[in-house]
XYZ file of C-alpha atoms in Angstrom:
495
model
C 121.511 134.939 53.866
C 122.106 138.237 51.903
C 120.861 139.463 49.049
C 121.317 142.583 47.227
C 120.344 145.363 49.138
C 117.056 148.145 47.515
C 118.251 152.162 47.469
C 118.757 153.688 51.059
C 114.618 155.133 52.292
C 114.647 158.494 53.260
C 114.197 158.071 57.062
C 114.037 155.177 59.587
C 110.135 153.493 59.698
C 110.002 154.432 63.382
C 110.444 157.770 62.482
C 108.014 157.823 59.667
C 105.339 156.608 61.474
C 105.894 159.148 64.588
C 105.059 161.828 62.280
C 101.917 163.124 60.956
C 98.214 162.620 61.943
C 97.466 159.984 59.698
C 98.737 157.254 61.564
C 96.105 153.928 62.629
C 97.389 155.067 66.521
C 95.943 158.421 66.286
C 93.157 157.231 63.696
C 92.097 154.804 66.773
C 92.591 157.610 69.509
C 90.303 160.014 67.948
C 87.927 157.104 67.063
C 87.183 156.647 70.546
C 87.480 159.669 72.010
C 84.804 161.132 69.562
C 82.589 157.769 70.306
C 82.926 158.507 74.206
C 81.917 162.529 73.815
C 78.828 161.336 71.876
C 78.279 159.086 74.398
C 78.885 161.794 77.443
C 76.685 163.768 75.793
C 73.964 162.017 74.966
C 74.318 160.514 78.709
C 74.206 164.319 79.652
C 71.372 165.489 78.117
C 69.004 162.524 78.953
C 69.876 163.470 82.527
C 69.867 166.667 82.210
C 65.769 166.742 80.479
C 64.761 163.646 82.952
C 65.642 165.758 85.829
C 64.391 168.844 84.657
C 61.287 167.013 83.795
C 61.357 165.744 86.964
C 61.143 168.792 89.294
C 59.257 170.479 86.535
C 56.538 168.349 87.236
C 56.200 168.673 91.401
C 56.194 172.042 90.545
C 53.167 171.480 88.134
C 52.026 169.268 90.790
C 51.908 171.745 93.330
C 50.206 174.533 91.716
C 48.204 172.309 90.272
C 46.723 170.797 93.667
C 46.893 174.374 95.497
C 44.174 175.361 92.090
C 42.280 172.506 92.967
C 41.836 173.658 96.234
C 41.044 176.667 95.475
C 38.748 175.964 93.245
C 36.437 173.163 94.930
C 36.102 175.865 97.982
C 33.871 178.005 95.559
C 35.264 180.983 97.586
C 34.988 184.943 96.288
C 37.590 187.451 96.633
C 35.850 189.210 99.544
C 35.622 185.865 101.703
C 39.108 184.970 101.595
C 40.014 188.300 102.857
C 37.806 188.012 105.542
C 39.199 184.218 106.799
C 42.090 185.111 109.477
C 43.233 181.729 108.970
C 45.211 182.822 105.333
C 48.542 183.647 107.592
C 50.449 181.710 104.774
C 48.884 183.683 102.135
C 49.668 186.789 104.052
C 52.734 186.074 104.271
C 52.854 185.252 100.397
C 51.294 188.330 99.443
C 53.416 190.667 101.699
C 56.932 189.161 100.862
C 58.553 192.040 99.074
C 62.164 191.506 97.439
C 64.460 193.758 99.114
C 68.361 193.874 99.036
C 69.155 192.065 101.649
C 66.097 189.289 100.944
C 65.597 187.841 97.552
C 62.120 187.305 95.654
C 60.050 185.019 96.644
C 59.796 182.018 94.831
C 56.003 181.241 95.449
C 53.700 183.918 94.382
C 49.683 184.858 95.174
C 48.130 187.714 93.166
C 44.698 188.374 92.478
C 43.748 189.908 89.516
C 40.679 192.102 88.434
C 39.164 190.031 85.647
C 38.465 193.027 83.932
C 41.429 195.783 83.819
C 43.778 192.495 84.496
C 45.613 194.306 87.009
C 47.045 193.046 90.210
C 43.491 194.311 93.727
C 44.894 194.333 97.323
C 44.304 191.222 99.081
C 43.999 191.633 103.264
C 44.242 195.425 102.680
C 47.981 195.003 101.363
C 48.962 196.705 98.346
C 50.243 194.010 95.577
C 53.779 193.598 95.708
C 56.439 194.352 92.843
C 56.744 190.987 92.177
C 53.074 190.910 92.088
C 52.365 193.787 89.861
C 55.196 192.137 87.574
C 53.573 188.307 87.317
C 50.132 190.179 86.440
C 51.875 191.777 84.005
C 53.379 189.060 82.750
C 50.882 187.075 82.407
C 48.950 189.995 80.798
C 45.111 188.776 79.688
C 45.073 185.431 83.050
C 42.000 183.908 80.403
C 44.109 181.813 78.615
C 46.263 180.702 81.684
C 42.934 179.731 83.558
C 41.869 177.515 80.437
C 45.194 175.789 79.935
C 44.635 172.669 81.953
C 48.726 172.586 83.230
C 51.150 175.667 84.503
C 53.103 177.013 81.967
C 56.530 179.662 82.153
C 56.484 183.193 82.652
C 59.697 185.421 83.007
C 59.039 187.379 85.803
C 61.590 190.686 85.772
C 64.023 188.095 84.374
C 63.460 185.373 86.518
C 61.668 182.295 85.479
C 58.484 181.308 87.007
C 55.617 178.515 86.599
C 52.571 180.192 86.631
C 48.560 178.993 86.893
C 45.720 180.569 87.112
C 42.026 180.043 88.246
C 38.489 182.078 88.539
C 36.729 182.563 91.651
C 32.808 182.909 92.114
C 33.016 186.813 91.563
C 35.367 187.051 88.515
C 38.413 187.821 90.310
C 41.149 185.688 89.247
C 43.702 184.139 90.697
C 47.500 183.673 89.720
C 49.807 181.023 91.465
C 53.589 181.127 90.652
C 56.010 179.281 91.665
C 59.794 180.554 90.720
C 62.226 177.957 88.540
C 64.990 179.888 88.875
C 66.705 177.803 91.484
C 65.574 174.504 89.283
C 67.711 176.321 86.428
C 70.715 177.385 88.164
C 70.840 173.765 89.518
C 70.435 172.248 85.916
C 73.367 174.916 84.616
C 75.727 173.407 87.395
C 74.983 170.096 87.059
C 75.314 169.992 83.385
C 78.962 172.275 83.986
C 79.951 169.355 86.157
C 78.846 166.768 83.501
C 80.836 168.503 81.115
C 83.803 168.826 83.379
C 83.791 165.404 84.631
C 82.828 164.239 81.035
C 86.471 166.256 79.731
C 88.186 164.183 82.218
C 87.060 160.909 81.454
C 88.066 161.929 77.407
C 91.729 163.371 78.206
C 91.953 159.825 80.250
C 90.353 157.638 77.680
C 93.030 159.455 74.736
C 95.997 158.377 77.204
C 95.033 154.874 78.087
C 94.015 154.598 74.337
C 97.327 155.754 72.850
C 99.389 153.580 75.676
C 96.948 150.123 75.071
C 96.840 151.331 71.054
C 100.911 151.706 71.011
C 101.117 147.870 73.118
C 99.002 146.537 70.624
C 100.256 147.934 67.151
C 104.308 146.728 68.878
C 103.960 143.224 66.926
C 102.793 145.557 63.404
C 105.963 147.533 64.012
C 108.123 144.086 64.714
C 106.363 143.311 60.624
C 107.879 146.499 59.736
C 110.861 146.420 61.209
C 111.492 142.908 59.871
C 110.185 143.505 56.456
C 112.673 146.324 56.004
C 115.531 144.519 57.243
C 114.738 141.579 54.627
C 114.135 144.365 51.964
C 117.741 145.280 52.863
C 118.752 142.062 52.489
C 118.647 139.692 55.286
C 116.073 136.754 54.327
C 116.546 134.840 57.799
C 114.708 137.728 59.667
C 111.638 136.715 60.769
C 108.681 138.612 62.907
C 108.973 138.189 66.553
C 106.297 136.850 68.532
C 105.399 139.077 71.338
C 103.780 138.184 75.266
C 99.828 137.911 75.123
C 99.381 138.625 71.795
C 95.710 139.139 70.165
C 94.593 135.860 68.513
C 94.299 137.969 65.016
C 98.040 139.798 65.312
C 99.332 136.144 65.919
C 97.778 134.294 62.861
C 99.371 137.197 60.937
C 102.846 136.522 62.307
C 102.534 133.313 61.613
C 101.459 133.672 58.123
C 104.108 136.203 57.611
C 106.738 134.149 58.908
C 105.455 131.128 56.537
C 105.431 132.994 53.571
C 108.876 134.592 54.557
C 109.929 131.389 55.032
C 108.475 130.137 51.413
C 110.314 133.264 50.065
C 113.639 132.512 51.249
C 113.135 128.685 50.592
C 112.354 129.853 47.169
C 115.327 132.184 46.686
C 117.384 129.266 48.030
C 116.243 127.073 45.233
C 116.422 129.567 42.833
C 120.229 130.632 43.843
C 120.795 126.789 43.666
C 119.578 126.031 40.436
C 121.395 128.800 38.868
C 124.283 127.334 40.551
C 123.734 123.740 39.095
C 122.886 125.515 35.260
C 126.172 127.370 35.364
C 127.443 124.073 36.403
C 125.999 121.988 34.186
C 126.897 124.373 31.002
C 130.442 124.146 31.983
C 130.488 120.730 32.033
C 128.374 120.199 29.117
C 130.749 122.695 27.118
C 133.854 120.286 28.625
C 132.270 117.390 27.785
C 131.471 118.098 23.880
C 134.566 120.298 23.876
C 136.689 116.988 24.329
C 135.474 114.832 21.661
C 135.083 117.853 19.084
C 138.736 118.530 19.872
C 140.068 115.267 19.060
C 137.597 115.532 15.532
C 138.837 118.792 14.808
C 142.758 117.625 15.292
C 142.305 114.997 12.718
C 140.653 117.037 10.371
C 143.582 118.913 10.260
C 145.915 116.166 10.336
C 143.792 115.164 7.323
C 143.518 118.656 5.549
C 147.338 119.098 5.931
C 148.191 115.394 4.255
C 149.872 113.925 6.845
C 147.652 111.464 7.029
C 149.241 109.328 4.051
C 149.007 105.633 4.220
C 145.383 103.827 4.754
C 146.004 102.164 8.327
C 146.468 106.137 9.401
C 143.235 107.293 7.780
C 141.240 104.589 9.093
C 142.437 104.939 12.329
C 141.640 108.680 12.110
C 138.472 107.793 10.318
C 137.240 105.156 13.625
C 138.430 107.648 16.181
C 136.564 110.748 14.894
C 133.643 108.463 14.308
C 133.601 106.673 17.395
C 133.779 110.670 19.233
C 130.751 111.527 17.073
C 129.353 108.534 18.212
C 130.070 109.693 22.282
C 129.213 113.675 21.391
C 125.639 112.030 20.275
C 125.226 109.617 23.125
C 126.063 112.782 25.189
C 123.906 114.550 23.727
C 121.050 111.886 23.745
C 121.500 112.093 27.389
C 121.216 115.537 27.814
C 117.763 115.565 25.738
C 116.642 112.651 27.962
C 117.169 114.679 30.961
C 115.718 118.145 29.232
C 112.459 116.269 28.795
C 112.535 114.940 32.460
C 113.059 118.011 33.358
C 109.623 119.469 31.818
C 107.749 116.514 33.742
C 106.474 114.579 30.732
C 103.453 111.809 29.996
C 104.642 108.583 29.970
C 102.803 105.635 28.909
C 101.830 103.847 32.029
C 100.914 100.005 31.655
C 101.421 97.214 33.951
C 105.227 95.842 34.099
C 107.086 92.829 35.513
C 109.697 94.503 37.225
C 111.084 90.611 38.246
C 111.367 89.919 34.050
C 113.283 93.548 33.669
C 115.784 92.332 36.615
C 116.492 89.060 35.295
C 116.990 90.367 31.772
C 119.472 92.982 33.438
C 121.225 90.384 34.901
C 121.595 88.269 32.052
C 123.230 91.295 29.821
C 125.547 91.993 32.615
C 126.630 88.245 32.593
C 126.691 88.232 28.769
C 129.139 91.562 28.822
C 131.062 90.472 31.695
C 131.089 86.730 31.858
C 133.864 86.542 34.884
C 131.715 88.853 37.383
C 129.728 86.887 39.760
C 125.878 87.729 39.558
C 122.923 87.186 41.476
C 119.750 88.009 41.291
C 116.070 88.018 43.844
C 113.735 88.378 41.521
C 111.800 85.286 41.648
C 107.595 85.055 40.208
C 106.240 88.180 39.328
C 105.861 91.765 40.544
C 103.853 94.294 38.539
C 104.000 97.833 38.746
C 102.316 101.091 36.808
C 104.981 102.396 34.955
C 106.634 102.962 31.542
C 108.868 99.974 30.553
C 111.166 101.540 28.453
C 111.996 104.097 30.988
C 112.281 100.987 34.020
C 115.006 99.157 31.094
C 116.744 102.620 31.148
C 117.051 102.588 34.908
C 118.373 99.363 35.017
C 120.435 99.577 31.954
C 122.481 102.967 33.866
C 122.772 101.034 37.312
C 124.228 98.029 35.537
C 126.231 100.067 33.811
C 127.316 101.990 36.406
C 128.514 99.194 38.110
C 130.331 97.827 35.138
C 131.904 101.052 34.602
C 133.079 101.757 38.175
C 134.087 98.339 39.782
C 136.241 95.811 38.626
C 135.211 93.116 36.478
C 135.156 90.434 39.926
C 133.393 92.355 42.094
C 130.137 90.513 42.963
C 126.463 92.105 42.006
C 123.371 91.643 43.212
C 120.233 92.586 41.949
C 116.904 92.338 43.900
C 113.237 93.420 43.692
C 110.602 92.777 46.636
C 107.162 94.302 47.421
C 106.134 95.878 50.956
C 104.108 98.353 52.519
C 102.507 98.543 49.043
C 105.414 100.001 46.902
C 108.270 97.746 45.418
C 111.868 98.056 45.634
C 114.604 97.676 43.134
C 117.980 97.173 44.074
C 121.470 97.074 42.912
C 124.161 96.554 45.083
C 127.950 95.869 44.786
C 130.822 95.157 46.509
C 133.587 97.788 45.303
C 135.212 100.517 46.695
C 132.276 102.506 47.391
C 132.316 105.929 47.611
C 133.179 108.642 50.051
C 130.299 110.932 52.449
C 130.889 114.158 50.210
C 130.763 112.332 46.993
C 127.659 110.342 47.663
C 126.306 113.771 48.400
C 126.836 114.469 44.737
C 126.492 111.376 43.014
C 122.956 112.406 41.812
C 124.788 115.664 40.109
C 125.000 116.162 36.398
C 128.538 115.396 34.771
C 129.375 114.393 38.457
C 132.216 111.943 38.247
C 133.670 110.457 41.761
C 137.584 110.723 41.429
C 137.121 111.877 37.592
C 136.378 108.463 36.254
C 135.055 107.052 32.993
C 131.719 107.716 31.691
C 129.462 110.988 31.333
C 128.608 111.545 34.826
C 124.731 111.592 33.706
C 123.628 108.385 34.023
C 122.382 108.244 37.593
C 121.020 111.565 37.393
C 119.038 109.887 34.501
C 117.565 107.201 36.784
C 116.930 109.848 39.196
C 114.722 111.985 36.850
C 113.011 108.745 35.265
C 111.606 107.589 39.401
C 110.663 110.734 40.106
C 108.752 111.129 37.041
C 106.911 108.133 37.931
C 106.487 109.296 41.365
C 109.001 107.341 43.126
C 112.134 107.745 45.227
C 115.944 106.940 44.687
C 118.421 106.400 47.750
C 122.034 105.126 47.506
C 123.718 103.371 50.595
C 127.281 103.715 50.286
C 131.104 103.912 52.680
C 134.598 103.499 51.786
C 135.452 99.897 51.086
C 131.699 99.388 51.732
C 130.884 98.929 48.084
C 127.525 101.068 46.528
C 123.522 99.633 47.016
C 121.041 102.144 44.580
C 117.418 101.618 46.168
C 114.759 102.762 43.715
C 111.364 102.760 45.475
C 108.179 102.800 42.833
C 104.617 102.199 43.549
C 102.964 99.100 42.864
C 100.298 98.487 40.640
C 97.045 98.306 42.228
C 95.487 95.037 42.546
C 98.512 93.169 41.446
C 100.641 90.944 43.659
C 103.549 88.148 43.445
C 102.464 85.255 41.804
């Protein structure tokens, strides 16, 4: 189905939604890629301070138990140089950085508690490294009373550094150099942070490529929504291979409600169709009988209308028009208030009495036409009886109308499945497939007979108003059976 087409858009959706960094694909992208980086480097730098707190401490540890030592021996300065058994010290104390050997990265100094300057130890002159760490450390008071090593920055290299007294006031200073702990820390975190850009630059493709497979059925809702802005109603939103339980529900509600939409322009498109329809044959229909007034009006206004048989002949014809124009009319009110679904007065009715009275008018107007009727006891239902005479009144005449005077008639009422049914059923010439299609139709006339074409659209709008159905059964040469199907009154039954 087409409809009229809304102005040209300036570019194609796909296009549109390629461009720019507003999109939900990129909004999603950048989403995660920020959460993993926080992530990475929070990750990081809990590593990073575990591990450095980690070999910080066995450091600490060991300068911490080499002071213990040291102190529980309750040595002096002089004793220790006298024990030849300090080869490790010696060899502490002598280790000199040089260019082709690096400092040492445990350092023994003793320190005068006085001047706070670095004494020979063994008869060896302190070392630069030694005269630097006394230096450092400056007043070796405080470091004594601080209960754990702390840093020093030894000639630019990081140390842990303790300190204790011995017997004769000489102090002691223990170092222990961080620098390789550092330099460790600096490449492992580089590595974190290189391994960590990796794992984003992956996480932005495979987020773009699963983002772009998931957002296909939103561009499918696009695509399809333009193409019924355009136009085309009967497009409807794909569905796609493993979609998300979320993205499905919305295709299906999409599709639902463009399927309510085109239902809806359907009806619409149809019921202009039936009101241009209807006012042309309305207009026909009153134009006829106004005609035939207005011609004898003239006839009358020009005198040549002269002798009394003419005038009353002119005088029953234009009345008995006015007389159709407002039966016509009449009809079309009757079907205007149907129309606007109006409140009838329900009460219980013997649809069995309304038959047989039916039957008896037909009988009275048309004495030679055989009549039966199955309407035996009585069958109540919740309705409006003037409405139910109506009904029967337009089948009967219907069928007096449309069939010749012999043709048999029965009429029927029964109760089942708790609803009753109303029949009326001939045996003329019936009707054809395409006009039983119709014969529901305002002013619809099979073959152009008599009669304004309104009355079983009538007895259509009067069931349905009381929520009931109307069905005809009908063939050529078949004859015509109208089924109206009501529901019974509650409580009530044949008696």
């Amino acid at each position: 189905m087409r409809v009229p087409a809304l102005p040209p858009r300036p570019a194609p959706p796909r296009l549109r939604r390629a461009l720019g960094t507003h999109s939900l694909r990129v909004k999603l992208t950048l989403a995660n890629v920020a959460l993993l980086a926080l992530g990475i480097i929070a990750a990081t730098a809990v590593s990073i301070m575990g591990m450095q707190h980690y070999l910080l401490g066995q450091i600490d540890s060991q300068l911490t138990k080499t002071r213990d030592s040291l102190s529980g021996s309750h040595l002096t300065l002089r004793q220790i140089d006298s024990f030849a058994a300090l080869g490790l010290i010696r060899e502490h104390i002598t280790t000199e950085r040089t260019e082709d050997r690096p400092a040492p990265d445990t350092v023994f100094v003793a320190v005068d508690g006085e001047t706070g300057t670095a004494v020979s130890i063994l008869g060896v002159a302190p070392t630069d490294t030694q005269r630097g760490l006394a230096r450092a450390v400056g007043d070796p008071r405080g470091l004594v009373a601080d209960a754990e090593p702390r840093d020093v920055t030894v000639d630019g290299t990081p140390y842990r550094a303790t300190a204790i007294r011995l017997s004769d006031g000489t102090d002691i200073l223990l170092a222990i150099s961080t620098d390789v702990l550092h330099k460790g820390i600096a490449k492992a975190l580089k590595l974190d942070l290189a391994v960590g850009t990796l794992l984003l630059a992956l996480l932005a493709c495979l987020t773009l490529f699963s983002v772009r497979r998931r957002m296909l059925p939103l561009e499918d809702m696009v695509e399809t929504s333009s193409a019924i802005a355009e136009g085309d109603l009967t497009r409807r939103i794909p569905s796609r291979h493993h979609p998300t339980h979320e993205v499905e529900q919305l295709r299906l509600a999409l599709n639902a409600m463009l399927h309510q939409v085109e239902s809806a322009y359907r009806t619409r498109e149809r019921t202009a169709a039936q009101l241009r329809r209807f006012v042309a044959d309305a207009s026909h229909e009153l134009r006829t009988p106004l005609s035939a007034i207005r011609g004898y009006l003239q006839l009358y206004d020009r005198g040549m209308l002269r002798e009394p048989a003419e005038r009353k002949r002119a005088w029953d014809r234009m009345m008995a028009e006015a007389d159709r124009m407002g039966h016509l009319v009449d009809e079309l009110l009757l079907l205007a208030r149907l129309d606007q679904q109006p409140e009838l007065r329900l009460r219980n009715v013997d649809v069995s009495a309304l038959v047989r009275d039916a039957a008896e008018d037909l009988r009275a107007q048309q004495p030679g036409r055989p009549v039966s009727v199955g309407a035996d006891g009585a069958l109540l239902v919740r309705a409006d009886e003037s409405g139910l005479r109506q009904v029967l009144g337009n089948l009967v005449a219907n069928v007096r109308t449309h069939t010749p005077p012999d043709v048999p008639v029965r009429l029927g009422v029964e109760r089942s499945d708790g609803v009753v049914r109303l029949c009326v059923a001939d045996e003329g010439p019936g009707l054809a497939t395409e006009d039983a299609s119709r014969v529901f139709d305002r002013f619809f006339r099979a073959g152009g007979g008599a009669g304004s074409g309104l009355g079983l659209a009538i007895v259509q709008g009067v069931v349905r108003a009381h929520g009931g159905d109307v069905a005809v059964r009908t063939a050529p040469g078949a004859g015509l059976a109208v089924t109206v199907t009501l529901p019974a009154a509650r409580g009530t039954a044949v008696r």
